[in-house]
mmCIF file of C-alpha atoms in Angstrom:
data_model
loop_
_atom_site.group_PDB
_atom_site.id
_atom_site.type_symbol
_atom_site.label_atom_id
_atom_site.label_comp_id
_atom_site.label_asym_id
_atom_site.label_seq_id
_atom_site.Cartn_x
_atom_site.Cartn_y
_atom_site.Cartn_z
ATOM 1 C CA MET A 29 -44.167 -17.679 20.571
ATOM 2 C CA ASP A 30 -46.327 -15.032 18.841
ATOM 3 C CA GLN A 31 -45.011 -13.803 15.792
ATOM 4 C CA GLU A 32 -46.080 -11.880 12.664
ATOM 5 C CA ARG A 33 -44.808 -11.960 9.181
ATOM 6 C CA LEU A 34 -45.265 -8.710 7.283
ATOM 7 C CA LEU A 35 -43.932 -6.387 4.308
ATOM 8 C CA ALA A 36 -42.479 -3.270 5.722
ATOM 9 C CA ALA A 37 -39.889 -0.489 5.047
ATOM 10 C CA VAL A 38 -36.946 -0.824 7.412
ATOM 11 C CA LEU A 39 -35.237 2.279 8.610
ATOM 12 C CA LEU A 40 -31.977 2.137 10.492
ATOM 13 C CA ALA A 41 -30.450 5.441 11.419
ATOM 14 C CA ASP A 42 -26.932 5.215 13.081
ATOM 15 C CA VAL A 43 -26.069 8.493 14.936
ATOM 16 C CA VAL A 44 -22.372 9.154 14.361
ATOM 17 C CA GLY A 45 -20.025 11.967 15.949
ATOM 18 C CA SER A 46 -20.666 10.957 19.715
ATOM 19 C CA THR A 47 -17.033 10.012 20.608
ATOM 20 C CA PRO A 48 -15.638 13.334 19.891
ATOM 21 C CA LEU A 49 -18.518 14.928 21.320
ATOM 22 C CA TYR A 50 -17.844 13.062 24.710
ATOM 23 C CA GLU A 51 -14.189 14.016 24.691
ATOM 24 C CA ARG A 52 -15.072 17.785 23.730
ATOM 25 C CA ILE A 53 -17.820 18.668 26.093
ATOM 26 C CA GLY A 54 -17.757 15.919 28.673
ATOM 27 C CA ASP A 55 -20.072 12.798 29.468
ATOM 28 C CA ASP A 56 -23.088 14.434 30.999
ATOM 29 C CA ALA A 57 -23.473 17.256 28.374
ATOM 30 C CA ALA A 58 -22.623 14.966 25.497
ATOM 31 C CA LEU A 59 -25.113 12.367 26.798
ATOM 32 C CA ARG A 60 -27.785 14.979 26.816
ATOM 33 C CA GLN A 61 -27.246 15.935 23.080
ATOM 34 C CA VAL A 62 -27.009 12.258 21.890
ATOM 35 C CA SER A 63 -30.436 11.636 23.882
ATOM 36 C CA ASP A 64 -31.883 14.663 22.392
ATOM 37 C CA CYS A 65 -30.700 13.531 18.811
ATOM 38 C CA LEU A 66 -32.299 10.143 19.188
ATOM 39 C CA ASP A 67 -35.422 11.694 20.810
ATOM 40 C CA ALA A 68 -35.663 13.844 17.723
ATOM 41 C CA ILE A 69 -35.321 10.690 15.189
ATOM 42 C CA ARG A 70 -38.039 8.956 17.282
ATOM 43 C CA GLU A 71 -40.361 11.742 17.242
ATOM 44 C CA ILE A 72 -40.001 12.215 13.396
ATOM 45 C CA VAL A 73 -40.682 8.410 12.760
ATOM 46 C CA ALA A 74 -43.719 8.826 14.782
ATOM 47 C CA GLN A 75 -44.924 11.989 12.742
ATOM 48 C CA HIS A 76 -44.632 9.975 9.657
ATOM 49 C CA GLY A 77 -46.635 6.965 10.994
ATOM 50 C CA GLY A 78 -43.244 4.644 11.757
ATOM 51 C CA ASP A 79 -43.093 2.384 14.511
ATOM 52 C CA PHE A 80 -39.958 2.744 16.615
ATOM 53 C CA ILE A 81 -38.717 -0.955 17.386
ATOM 54 C CA TYR A 82 -35.604 -0.159 19.517
ATOM 55 C CA SER A 83 -32.542 1.912 20.157
ATOM 56 C CA LYS A 84 -29.373 0.067 20.721
ATOM 57 C CA GLY A 85 -26.610 2.490 21.763
ATOM 58 C CA ASP A 86 -26.708 5.218 18.867
ATOM 59 C CA ASP A 87 -29.036 3.243 16.698
ATOM 60 C CA VAL A 88 -32.539 3.787 15.928
ATOM 61 C CA LEU A 89 -34.453 1.123 14.053
ATOM 62 C CA SER A 90 -38.037 1.641 13.003
ATOM 63 C CA LEU A 91 -40.740 -0.092 10.690
ATOM 64 C CA PHE A 92 -42.986 1.698 8.341
ATOM 65 C CA GLU A 93 -46.172 0.169 6.284
ATOM 66 C CA SER A 94 -45.479 2.778 3.545
ATOM 67 C CA SER A 95 -42.074 3.104 1.881
ATOM 68 C CA GLU A 96 -43.226 6.778 0.851
ATOM 69 C CA ALA A 97 -43.741 7.719 4.497
ATOM 70 C CA ALA A 98 -40.141 5.983 5.377
ATOM 71 C CA LEU A 99 -38.587 8.256 2.680
ATOM 72 C CA MET A 100 -40.045 11.445 3.980
ATOM 73 C CA ALA A 101 -39.030 10.713 7.605
ATOM 74 C CA VAL A 102 -35.331 9.893 6.285
ATOM 75 C CA CYS A 103 -35.470 13.221 4.398
ATOM 76 C CA GLN A 104 -36.513 15.166 7.374
ATOM 77 C CA ILE A 105 -34.090 13.404 9.629
ATOM 78 C CA SER A 106 -31.018 14.148 7.482
ATOM 79 C CA HIS A 107 -32.050 17.843 6.999
ATOM 80 C CA GLN A 108 -32.554 18.302 10.959
ATOM 81 C CA LEU A 109 -29.402 16.571 11.796
ATOM 82 C CA SER A 110 -27.457 18.589 9.328
ATOM 83 C CA LYS A 111 -27.700 21.578 11.576
ATOM 84 C CA LYS A 112 -26.450 19.506 14.511
ATOM 85 C CA PRO A 113 -23.054 18.336 15.555
ATOM 86 C CA LEU A 114 -24.323 14.775 15.453
ATOM 87 C CA ILE A 115 -25.265 13.171 11.987
ATOM 88 C CA ALA A 116 -26.480 9.839 11.006
ATOM 89 C CA ARG A 117 -25.533 7.078 8.505
ATOM 90 C CA ILE A 118 -29.068 5.843 7.280
ATOM 91 C CA GLY A 119 -30.080 2.498 5.616
ATOM 92 C CA LEU A 120 -33.490 1.990 3.931
ATOM 93 C CA HIS A 121 -34.756 -1.303 2.937
ATOM 94 C CA PHE A 122 -38.149 -3.031 1.908
ATOM 95 C CA GLY A 123 -39.346 -6.735 2.273
ATOM 96 C CA ALA A 124 -40.695 -9.214 4.524
ATOM 97 C CA VAL A 125 -39.980 -9.154 8.355
ATOM 98 C CA ILE A 126 -40.828 -11.185 11.341
ATOM 99 C CA ARG A 127 -42.126 -9.319 14.352
ATOM 100 C CA ALA A 128 -41.853 -11.280 17.595
ATOM 101 C CA ARG A 129 -40.838 -10.520 21.320
ATOM 102 C CA ASP A 130 -41.288 -6.791 20.843
ATOM 103 C CA ALA A 131 -38.441 -6.992 18.089
ATOM 104 C CA VAL A 132 -38.185 -7.761 14.204
ATOM 105 C CA PHE A 133 -36.020 -10.293 12.600
ATOM 106 C CA GLY A 134 -35.071 -11.446 9.081
ATOM 107 C CA ASP A 135 -32.670 -10.860 6.227
ATOM 108 C CA VAL A 136 -34.341 -7.457 5.325
ATOM 109 C CA VAL A 137 -33.146 -6.042 8.816
ATOM 110 C CA ASN A 138 -29.640 -7.610 8.362
ATOM 111 C CA VAL A 139 -29.346 -5.908 4.758
ATOM 112 C CA THR A 140 -30.634 -2.527 6.111
ATOM 113 C CA ALA A 141 -28.031 -2.740 8.955
ATOM 114 C CA ARG A 142 -25.259 -3.307 6.217
ATOM 115 C CA LEU A 143 -26.635 -0.396 4.273
ATOM 116 C CA SER A 144 -26.240 1.797 7.200
ATOM 117 C CA ALA A 145 -22.993 0.691 8.317
ATOM 118 C CA THR A 146 -21.658 1.150 4.576
ATOM 119 C CA ALA A 147 -23.026 4.530 4.394
ATOM 120 C CA ASN A 148 -20.751 7.730 4.903
ATOM 121 C CA PRO A 149 -21.698 9.932 7.784
ATOM 122 C CA GLY A 150 -24.750 12.062 6.603
ATOM 123 C CA GLU A 151 -25.629 9.647 3.720
ATOM 124 C CA VAL A 152 -28.558 7.710 3.077
ATOM 125 C CA LEU A 153 -28.179 4.335 1.286
ATOM 126 C CA ILE A 154 -31.392 2.774 -0.219
ATOM 127 C CA SER A 155 -31.962 -0.664 -1.705
ATOM 128 C CA GLN A 156 -33.187 -1.656 -4.992
ATOM 129 C CA SER A 157 -36.442 -3.060 -3.352
ATOM 130 C CA PHE A 158 -37.107 -0.051 -1.379
ATOM 131 C CA PHE A 159 -36.679 1.942 -4.628
ATOM 132 C CA GLU A 160 -39.274 -0.216 -6.587
ATOM 133 C CA ALA A 161 -41.717 0.105 -3.647
ATOM 134 C CA LEU A 162 -41.993 3.911 -4.309
ATOM 135 C CA SER A 163 -44.071 5.784 -6.564
ATOM 136 C CA ALA A 164 -42.522 7.325 -9.869
ATOM 137 C CA GLY A 165 -42.540 10.840 -8.140
ATOM 138 C CA SER A 166 -40.519 9.685 -5.165
ATOM 139 C CA ARG A 167 -38.268 7.684 -7.479
ATOM 140 C CA SER A 168 -37.350 10.967 -9.167
ATOM 141 C CA THR A 169 -35.762 12.098 -5.803
ATOM 142 C CA LEU A 170 -33.008 9.279 -5.773
ATOM 143 C CA ARG A 171 -30.256 8.318 -7.909
ATOM 144 C CA LEU A 172 -28.574 5.233 -8.618
ATOM 145 C CA LEU A 173 -25.148 5.135 -6.767
ATOM 146 C CA ASP A 174 -23.594 2.002 -7.628
ATOM 147 C CA LYS A 175 -23.832 -1.602 -7.206
ATOM 148 C CA MET A 176 -22.428 -2.958 -3.932
ATOM 149 C CA ALA A 177 -21.074 -5.973 -2.438
ATOM 150 C CA PHE A 178 -22.263 -6.936 1.290
ATOM 151 C CA LYS A 179 -20.335 -9.361 3.766
ATOM 152 C CA GLY A 180 -22.214 -12.501 3.678
ATOM 153 C CA LYS A 181 -23.952 -11.844 0.463
ATOM 154 C CA GLN A 182 -22.939 -13.511 -2.865
ATOM 155 C CA GLU A 183 -24.726 -11.171 -5.333
ATOM 156 C CA LEU A 184 -24.118 -7.289 -6.011
ATOM 157 C CA PHE A 185 -26.906 -4.941 -4.993
ATOM 158 C CA ASP A 186 -28.033 -1.934 -6.841
ATOM 159 C CA VAL A 187 -28.048 0.894 -4.216
ATOM 160 C CA TYR A 188 -29.461 4.497 -4.415
ATOM 161 C CA THR A 189 -29.041 7.500 -2.531
ATOM 162 C CA LEU A 190 -30.914 10.777 -2.224
ATOM 163 C CA ARG A 191 -30.522 12.780 -5.402
ATOM 164 C CA SER A 192 -30.390 16.424 -4.056
ATOM 165 C CA ASP A 193 -30.206 18.370 -0.853
ATOM 166 C CA ASN A 194 -32.204 17.239 1.979
ATOM 167 C CA GLU A 195 -34.311 20.440 2.515
ATOM 168 C CA ALA A 196 -35.559 20.255 -1.235
ATOM 169 C CA LEU A 197 -36.318 16.736 -0.774
ATOM 170 C CA SER A 198 -38.273 17.176 2.608
ATOM 171 C CA THR A 199 -40.697 19.290 0.573
ATOM 172 C CA HIS A 200 -41.264 16.426 -1.675
ATOM 173 C CA ILE A 201 -41.267 18.168 -4.933
ATOM 174 C CA ALA A 202 -41.841 15.166 -7.515
ATOM 175 C CA ASN A 203 -40.904 17.045 -10.496
ATOM 176 C CA ARG A 204 -37.525 18.035 -9.310
ATOM 177 C CA GLY A 205 -35.693 15.826 -11.795
ATOM 178 C CA THR A 206 -36.039 12.613 -13.880
ATOM 179 C CA PHE A 207 -34.419 9.525 -12.538
ATOM 180 C CA VAL A 208 -31.764 8.355 -15.105
ATOM 181 C CA ASP A 209 -31.228 4.664 -14.975
ATOM 182 C CA ARG A 210 -27.511 4.368 -15.598
ATOM 183 C CA ARG A 211 -27.971 0.525 -16.333
ATOM 184 C CA SER A 212 -29.641 1.602 -19.559
ATOM 185 C CA ALA A 213 -26.318 2.625 -20.871
ATOM 186 C CA PRO A 214 -23.775 -0.170 -21.216
ATOM 187 C CA PRO A 215 -20.791 -0.079 -18.874
ATOM 188 C CA PRO A 216 -17.279 0.226 -19.991
ATOM 189 C CA GLN A 217 -16.137 -3.417 -20.802
ATOM 190 C CA VAL A 218 -13.558 -4.148 -18.144
ATOM 191 C CA ASN A 219 -11.998 -7.502 -17.244
ATOM 192 C CA LEU A 220 -10.029 -7.895 -14.043
ATOM 193 C CA ILE A 221 -7.590 -10.882 -13.855
ATOM 194 C CA ILE A 222 -6.433 -12.169 -10.566
ATOM 195 C CA ARG A 223 -3.548 -14.498 -9.919
ATOM 196 C CA TYR A 224 -2.220 -16.348 -6.819
ATOM 197 C CA GLY A 225 0.152 -19.027 -7.541
ATOM 198 C CA ASP A 226 -1.255 -21.617 -10.017
ATOM 199 C CA GLN A 227 -4.739 -19.966 -9.130
ATOM 200 C CA SER A 228 -6.340 -17.679 -11.654
ATOM 201 C CA ARG A 229 -9.631 -16.074 -12.106
ATOM 202 C CA CYS A 230 -11.281 -13.448 -14.499
ATOM 203 C CA CYS A 231 -13.646 -10.982 -13.041
ATOM 204 C CA ARG A 232 -16.194 -9.231 -15.434
ATOM 205 C CA ASN A 233 -18.607 -6.533 -15.019
ATOM 206 C CA ASN A 234 -21.032 -6.949 -12.223
ATOM 207 C CA GLU A 235 -19.178 -10.334 -10.924
ATOM 208 C CA LEU A 236 -17.424 -11.151 -7.756
ATOM 209 C CA VAL A 237 -14.213 -12.912 -7.124
ATOM 210 C CA THR A 238 -13.665 -13.764 -3.450
ATOM 211 C CA ILE A 239 -10.277 -14.492 -1.679
ATOM 212 C CA GLY A 240 -9.640 -16.006 1.769
ATOM 213 C CA ARG A 241 -8.619 -19.215 3.567
ATOM 214 C CA SER A 242 -12.358 -20.798 3.121
ATOM 215 C CA PRO A 243 -12.144 -23.386 0.414
ATOM 216 C CA GLU A 244 -15.522 -21.837 -0.663
ATOM 217 C CA CYS A 245 -13.356 -18.943 -2.071
ATOM 218 C CA ASP A 246 -12.688 -18.284 -5.582
ATOM 219 C CA ILE A 247 -8.954 -17.669 -4.744
ATOM 220 C CA VAL A 248 -7.829 -19.622 -1.596
ATOM 221 C CA VAL A 249 -5.034 -18.543 0.404
ATOM 222 C CA GLN A 250 -4.109 -21.302 3.121
ATOM 223 C CA ARG A 251 -2.393 -18.974 5.891
ATOM 224 C CA PRO A 252 -3.417 -18.514 9.481
ATOM 225 C CA TRP A 253 -3.392 -14.594 9.295
ATOM 226 C CA VAL A 254 -5.594 -14.821 6.245
ATOM 227 C CA SER A 255 -9.424 -14.527 7.023
ATOM 228 C CA ARG A 256 -11.837 -16.998 6.039
ATOM 229 C CA HIS A 257 -13.629 -14.686 3.808
ATOM 230 C CA HIS A 258 -10.775 -12.095 3.475
ATOM 231 C CA ALA A 259 -11.818 -9.862 0.555
ATOM 232 C CA THR A 260 -13.841 -9.653 -2.570
ATOM 233 C CA PHE A 261 -12.737 -8.126 -6.045
ATOM 234 C CA THR A 262 -15.599 -6.681 -8.041
ATOM 235 C CA ILE A 263 -16.449 -4.785 -11.103
ATOM 236 C CA SER A 264 -19.358 -2.535 -11.276
ATOM 237 C CA ASN A 265 -20.227 0.325 -13.818
ATOM 238 C CA GLY A 266 -16.626 -0.299 -15.301
ATOM 239 C CA LYS A 267 -14.782 0.218 -12.089
ATOM 240 C CA ALA A 268 -12.621 -2.393 -10.446
ATOM 241 C CA ARG A 269 -12.695 -2.293 -6.572
ATOM 242 C CA LEU A 270 -11.335 -4.423 -3.823
ATOM 243 C CA VAL A 271 -13.958 -4.989 -0.921
ATOM 244 C CA GLU A 272 -11.958 -5.526 2.263
ATOM 245 C CA ARG A 273 -13.758 -7.145 5.343
ATOM 246 C CA SER A 274 -10.960 -9.120 7.122
ATOM 247 C CA SER A 275 -9.724 -8.725 10.740
ATOM 248 C CA SER A 276 -6.005 -8.431 9.808
ATOM 249 C CA GLY A 277 -6.333 -6.122 6.658
ATOM 250 C CA THR A 278 -4.671 -6.077 3.438
ATOM 251 C CA PHE A 279 -1.784 -4.140 1.608
ATOM 252 C CA VAL A 280 -2.331 -2.836 -1.700
ATOM 253 C CA SER A 281 0.103 -1.681 -4.307
ATOM 254 C CA MET A 282 -0.831 -0.391 -7.751
ATOM 255 C CA GLY A 283 1.646 0.051 -10.522
ATOM 256 C CA SER A 284 4.712 1.742 -8.884
ATOM 257 C CA GLY A 285 2.720 3.517 -6.410
ATOM 258 C CA GLN A 286 3.227 3.328 -2.567
ATOM 259 C CA GLU A 287 1.964 0.236 -0.521
ATOM 260 C CA VAL A 288 -1.224 1.361 1.385
ATOM 261 C CA PHE A 289 -3.036 -0.663 4.073
ATOM 262 C CA VAL A 290 -6.874 -0.985 4.042
ATOM 263 C CA ARG A 291 -9.058 -2.941 6.343
ATOM 264 C CA ARG A 292 -12.960 -3.196 6.424
ATOM 265 C CA GLU A 293 -13.157 -0.736 3.556
ATOM 266 C CA ASP A 294 -13.339 -0.467 -0.082
ATOM 267 C CA ILE A 295 -10.616 0.726 -2.621
ATOM 268 C CA LEU A 296 -10.915 1.413 -6.378
ATOM 269 C CA LEU A 297 -8.054 -0.443 -8.190
ATOM 270 C CA PHE A 298 -6.312 0.904 -11.149
ATOM 271 C CA GLY A 299 -3.983 -0.463 -13.949
ATOM 272 C CA SER A 300 -2.097 -3.509 -12.473
ATOM 273 C CA GLY A 301 -0.702 -4.287 -9.072
ATOM 274 C CA VAL A 302 -0.525 -6.513 -6.027
ATOM 275 C CA ILE A 303 -2.358 -7.189 -2.863
ATOM 276 C CA SER A 304 -0.966 -8.846 0.218
ATOM 277 C CA PRO A 305 -3.416 -10.311 2.806
ATOM 278 C CA GLY A 306 -2.397 -9.425 6.313
ATOM 279 C CA ARG A 307 1.070 -8.995 5.521
ATOM 280 C CA ARG A 308 3.412 -6.428 3.959
ATOM 281 C CA SER A 309 4.530 -7.590 0.717
ATOM 282 C CA SER A 310 8.059 -7.014 1.566
ATOM 283 C CA LEU A 311 8.008 -9.743 4.217
ATOM 284 C CA GLY A 312 9.392 -13.176 3.438
ATOM 285 C CA ASP A 313 6.001 -15.077 4.223
ATOM 286 C CA ALA A 314 3.706 -12.527 2.398
ATOM 287 C CA GLN A 315 1.344 -14.219 0.056
ATOM 288 C CA ILE A 316 1.153 -12.120 -3.091
ATOM 289 C CA VAL A 317 -1.979 -11.832 -5.082
ATOM 290 C CA HIS A 318 -1.521 -10.020 -8.426
ATOM 291 C CA TYR A 319 -4.400 -8.359 -10.247
ATOM 292 C CA GLU A 320 -4.403 -6.700 -13.889
ATOM 293 C CA ILE A 321 -7.252 -4.652 -15.295
ATOM 294 C CA ILE A 322 -7.750 -5.149 -19.119
ATOM 295 C CA SER A 323 -10.189 -2.882 -20.883
ATOM 296 C CA GLY A 324 -11.948 -3.839 -24.106
#
């Protein structure tokens, strides 16, 4: 099998908003709008020297030799789609990929897909490696958003986003602002204590504590309704967060507040409280995990 390994910027744009569009204006009219949107993205990619790889459903995956060109394409896509009923969630990553069988493979593609899936509609999430591949002028158009955890990855990733409005960015004025590296200022010292039965873990800044049914997890909860890798506690930039990625969901109660249900989403944690994977905490078979945030 012929294959080629190369360094490239990977762009994945996931068009969102098609479902309500189909319901509102009907299948034929909606399909035309979705197709026009995807065609517009492909045209912008081509204008900036990108190589269209494939479109699966509402996704467009493209490769660029130049990270600068990929950034400019993304700025134009974001600006153009802001005027339409359809918008996109976009991920940008840079690294080694393998081209084979008219497709691309590798971890870089997988991480790009996770960035796109994590982005809010209309948002662009950009990896640290992509940021480092840019010139100083282009870096100044981005800002550090946060450190994020991605499913299947043990380490936290620095994630960037566009600094200001897309129209200004699309003109690529390099002196629009100076990038402020938030990592140069020490984050607040926060510890997160997690307890389940006789198991206890301490999570510090930029660390992860995983919970789930798998023995590989830091906190193991052996119940059939608990996913193998159910959720992750993290602290980044002094903020405690629960990253929920299970199929059954998790009930979260903070302090004396009302219990909320989360599934496959992130939630900020405050003070102290409990989480109950897959079951309401009031049920007799619920497995209660306690957490407490300690400052200083």
